[in-house]
């Protein structure tokens, strides 16, 4: 059985999730959270110093693990010998996206909070951070292609930003709309096929469609 402290914390978390999912972080009322949890304001401040700290407690671990998975995939790809990178680009990125999808579905409420309700917190910048990381990875890969004798033409930075942002937004739509996992996995595979072919075409690589 849970002790009283665990039960109180669980009630605070449950009330906070409901309030944040309904109103978003900025509009959520700490007073409502405390009321719905059935605790006093003093009891709440025994656990958290602020609404920001409470939101962090709800999603921080999931956010960090998700971003670590994404960053490690980028690093693992960059560590491959240059001559092996073209043949492994789709496989490594595809496995990473699939792993992230599964993890998000295992923590669906937390990722709905991050994706839909986090304005006003550090988590609201997740897509922008992923775009920045992916953009750097794209530039590094272009340098590899040039050294391998398959240079790609310069990509307009605005177009590059639009394409990469669109790719991640399409991925997160699967989670936001809570598609059945089996269907989401199928759509993810099709999205990968679409974007891989498009990038190969833009980069004018030998296997481009």
Coordinates of N, CA and C in Angstrom, one line a residue, residues 28-127:
X28 N -3.8 27.5 -16.4 CA -4.1 26.6 -15.3 C -4.0 27.3 -14.0
X29 N -5.0 27.0 -13.1 CA -5.1 27.7 -11.8 C -4.5 26.7 -10.7
X30 N -3.5 27.2 -10.0 CA -2.9 26.4 -8.9 C -4.0 26.3 -7.8
X31 N -4.8 27.3 -7.7 CA -5.9 27.2 -6.7 C -6.9 26.0 -7.0
X32 N -7.2 25.8 -8.3 CA -8.1 24.7 -8.7 C -7.4 23.4 -8.5
X33 N -6.1 23.3 -8.8 CA -5.4 22.1 -8.6 C -5.4 21.6 -7.2
X34 N -5.1 22.6 -6.3 CA -5.1 22.3 -4.9 C -6.5 21.9 -4.4
X35 N -7.5 22.6 -4.9 CA -8.9 22.3 -4.5 C -9.3 20.9 -5.0
X36 N -9.0 20.5 -6.2 CA -9.4 19.2 -6.8 C -8.6 18.1 -6.1
X37 N -7.4 18.4 -5.7 CA -6.5 17.4 -5.0 C -7.0 17.1 -3.6
X38 N -7.8 18.1 -3.1 CA -8.3 17.9 -1.7 C -7.2 18.2 -0.7
X39 N -6.2 19.1 -1.0 CA -5.2 19.4 0.0 C -5.2 20.9 0.2
X40 N -4.5 21.3 1.2 CA -4.3 22.8 1.5 C -3.2 23.3 0.6
X41 N -3.2 24.6 0.5 CA -2.1 25.3 -0.3 C -0.8 25.1 0.5
X42 N -0.9 25.1 1.8 CA 0.4 24.8 2.6 C 0.9 23.5 2.3
X43 N 0.0 22.5 2.2 CA 0.5 21.1 1.9 C 1.1 21.0 0.5
X44 N 0.5 21.7 -0.4 CA 1.1 21.8 -1.8 C 2.5 22.3 -1.8
X45 N 2.7 23.4 -1.1 CA 4.0 24.0 -1.1 C 5.0 23.2 -0.3
X46 N 4.6 22.2 0.4 CA 5.5 21.3 1.0 C 6.1 20.3 0.0
X47 N 5.5 20.3 -1.2 CA 6.1 19.4 -2.3 C 6.7 20.3 -3.4
X48 N 6.1 21.4 -3.8 CA 6.6 22.2 -4.9 C 6.5 23.6 -4.5
X49 N 7.5 24.4 -5.1 CA 7.6 25.8 -4.9 C 6.7 26.6 -5.8
X50 N 6.3 26.0 -6.9 CA 5.6 26.8 -7.9 C 4.8 25.9 -8.9
X51 N 4.0 26.5 -9.7 CA 3.3 25.8 -10.8 C 4.3 25.3 -11.8
X52 N 5.3 26.1 -12.0 CA 6.4 25.6 -13.0 C 7.1 24.4 -12.5
X53 N 7.4 24.3 -11.2 CA 8.1 23.1 -10.7 C 7.1 21.9 -10.7
X54 N 5.9 22.1 -10.5 CA 4.9 21.0 -10.6 C 4.8 20.5 -12.0
X55 N 4.8 21.4 -13.0 CA 4.7 20.9 -14.4 C 6.0 20.2 -14.8
X56 N 7.1 20.7 -14.3 CA 8.4 20.0 -14.5 C 8.4 18.6 -13.9
X57 N 7.8 18.4 -12.8 CA 7.7 17.1 -12.1 C 6.9 16.1 -13.0
X58 N 5.9 16.7 -13.7 CA 5.0 15.8 -14.4 C 5.6 15.3 -15.7
X59 N 6.4 16.1 -16.4 CA 6.9 15.8 -17.7 C 8.4 15.8 -17.9
X60 N 9.1 16.3 -16.9 CA 10.6 16.5 -17.1 C 11.3 15.2 -17.4
X61 N 11.0 14.1 -16.7 CA 11.7 12.9 -17.0 C 11.4 12.4 -18.4
X62 N 10.2 12.4 -18.8 CA 9.8 11.9 -20.1 C 10.4 12.8 -21.2
X63 N 10.4 14.1 -21.0 CA 11.0 15.0 -22.0 C 12.5 14.7 -22.2
X64 N 13.2 14.6 -21.1 CA 14.7 14.4 -21.1 C 15.0 13.1 -21.8
X65 N 14.2 12.0 -21.5 CA 14.5 10.7 -22.1 C 14.2 10.8 -23.6
X66 N 13.2 11.4 -24.0 CA 12.8 11.6 -25.4 C 13.9 12.3 -26.2
X67 N 14.4 13.4 -25.6 CA 15.4 14.2 -26.3 C 16.7 13.5 -26.3
X68 N 17.0 12.7 -25.2 CA 18.3 11.9 -25.2 C 18.3 10.9 -26.3
X69 N 17.1 10.2 -26.5 CA 17.0 9.2 -27.6 C 17.3 9.9 -28.9
X70 N 16.7 11.0 -29.1 CA 16.9 11.8 -30.4 C 18.4 12.2 -30.6
X71 N 19.0 12.7 -29.6 CA 20.4 13.2 -29.7 C 21.3 12.0 -29.8
X72 N 21.1 10.9 -29.1 CA 22.0 9.8 -29.2 C 21.9 9.2 -30.7
X73 N 20.8 9.2 -31.3 CA 20.7 8.7 -32.7 C 21.5 9.6 -33.6
X74 N 21.5 10.9 -33.4 CA 22.3 11.8 -34.2 C 23.8 11.5 -34.0
X75 N 24.1 11.3 -32.7 CA 25.5 11.1 -32.4 C 26.0 9.7 -33.0
X76 N 25.2 8.7 -32.8 CA 25.5 7.4 -33.4 C 25.7 7.4 -34.9
X77 N 24.9 8.2 -35.6 CA 25.0 8.3 -37.0 C 26.3 9.0 -37.4
X78 N 26.6 10.1 -36.6 CA 27.8 10.9 -36.9 C 29.1 10.1 -36.7
X79 N 29.0 9.1 -35.8 CA 30.2 8.3 -35.5 C 30.5 7.2 -36.5
X80 N 29.5 6.9 -37.4 CA 29.8 5.9 -38.4 C 30.9 6.4 -39.4
X81 N 31.6 5.5 -40.0 CA 32.6 5.9 -41.0 C 31.8 6.6 -42.1
X82 N 32.4 7.6 -42.7 CA 31.7 8.4 -43.7 C 31.1 7.6 -44.8
X83 N 31.9 6.6 -45.2 CA 31.4 5.8 -46.4 C 30.2 4.9 -46.0
X84 N 30.0 4.7 -44.7 CA 28.8 3.9 -44.3 C 27.6 4.8 -44.0
X85 N 27.7 6.1 -44.0 CA 26.6 6.9 -43.6 C 25.4 6.9 -44.6
X86 N 25.7 7.0 -45.9 CA 24.6 7.0 -46.8 C 23.7 5.8 -46.7
X87 N 24.3 4.6 -46.5 CA 23.5 3.4 -46.5 C 22.8 3.2 -45.2
X88 N 23.1 3.9 -44.2 CA 22.5 3.7 -42.8 C 21.7 4.9 -42.4
X89 N 21.6 6.0 -43.1 CA 20.9 7.2 -42.7 C 19.4 6.8 -42.4
X90 N 18.7 6.2 -43.3 CA 17.3 5.9 -43.2 C 17.0 4.9 -42.0
X91 N 17.9 3.9 -41.9 CA 17.7 2.9 -40.9 C 17.8 3.5 -39.5
X92 N 18.9 4.2 -39.2 CA 19.1 4.8 -37.9 C 18.1 5.8 -37.5
X93 N 17.8 6.7 -38.4 CA 16.8 7.7 -38.1 C 15.4 7.1 -38.0
X94 N 15.1 6.1 -38.8 CA 13.8 5.4 -38.7 C 13.6 4.6 -37.4
X95 N 14.7 4.0 -36.9 CA 14.6 3.2 -35.7 C 14.4 4.2 -34.5
X96 N 15.1 5.3 -34.6 CA 15.0 6.4 -33.5 C 13.6 6.9 -33.5
X97 N 13.0 7.2 -34.6 CA 11.7 7.8 -34.6 C 10.7 6.8 -34.1
X98 N 10.9 5.5 -34.5 CA 10.0 4.5 -34.0 C 10.1 4.3 -32.5
X99 N 11.3 4.3 -32.0 CA 11.5 4.2 -30.5 C 10.8 5.4 -29.8
X100 N 11.0 6.6 -30.3 CA 10.4 7.7 -29.7 C 8.9 7.7 -29.8
X101 N 8.3 7.2 -30.9 CA 6.9 7.0 -31.0 C 6.3 6.1 -29.9
X102 N 7.0 4.9 -29.7 CA 6.6 3.9 -28.7 C 6.6 4.5 -27.4
X103 N 7.7 5.2 -27.1 CA 7.9 5.8 -25.7 C 6.8 6.9 -25.5
X104 N 6.5 7.7 -26.5 CA 5.5 8.7 -26.3 C 4.1 8.1 -26.1
X105 N 3.8 7.0 -26.7 CA 2.5 6.3 -26.5 C 2.5 5.6 -25.1
X106 N 3.6 5.2 -24.6 CA 3.7 4.7 -23.3 C 3.5 5.8 -22.2
X107 N 3.7 7.0 -22.6 CA 3.5 8.2 -21.7 C 2.7 9.2 -22.4
X108 N 1.5 8.8 -22.8 CA 0.7 9.7 -23.7 C 0.3 11.0 -23.0
X109 N -0.2 10.9 -21.8 CA -0.6 12.1 -21.1 C 0.5 13.1 -21.0
X110 N 1.7 12.6 -20.6 CA 2.8 13.5 -20.5 C 3.2 14.2 -21.8
X111 N 3.1 13.5 -22.9 CA 3.4 14.1 -24.2 C 2.3 14.9 -24.7
X112 N 1.1 14.7 -24.4 CA 0.0 15.6 -24.7 C 0.3 16.9 -24.0
X113 N 0.7 16.8 -22.7 CA 1.0 18.1 -22.0 C 2.2 18.8 -22.6
X114 N 3.2 18.1 -23.0 CA 4.4 18.8 -23.7 C 4.0 19.4 -25.0
X115 N 3.3 18.7 -25.8 CA 3.0 19.1 -27.2 C 1.8 20.1 -27.3
X116 N 0.9 20.1 -26.4 CA -0.3 20.9 -26.5 C -0.5 21.9 -25.4
X117 N 0.2 21.7 -24.2 CA -0.2 22.5 -23.0 C 1.0 23.2 -22.4
X118 N 2.1 23.2 -23.0 CA 3.3 23.6 -22.3 C 3.8 25.1 -22.6
X119 N 3.0 25.9 -23.3 CA 3.4 27.3 -23.5 C 3.6 28.0 -22.2
X120 N 4.8 28.6 -22.1 CA 5.2 29.3 -20.9 C 6.2 28.5 -20.1
X121 N 6.6 27.3 -20.6 CA 7.6 26.5 -20.0 C 8.7 26.2 -21.0
X122 N 9.8 25.6 -20.5 CA 10.9 25.2 -21.3 C 10.5 24.2 -22.3
X123 N 9.5 23.4 -22.0 CA 9.1 22.3 -22.9 C 8.5 22.8 -24.2
X124 N 8.0 24.0 -24.2 CA 7.3 24.5 -25.4 C 8.3 24.7 -26.6
X125 N 9.6 24.6 -26.3 CA 10.6 24.8 -27.3 C 11.1 23.5 -27.9
X126 N 10.5 22.4 -27.5 CA 11.0 21.1 -27.9 C 11.2 20.9 -29.4
X127 N 10.1 21.3 -30.2 CA 10.2 21.2 -31.7 C 11.3 22.0 -32.2

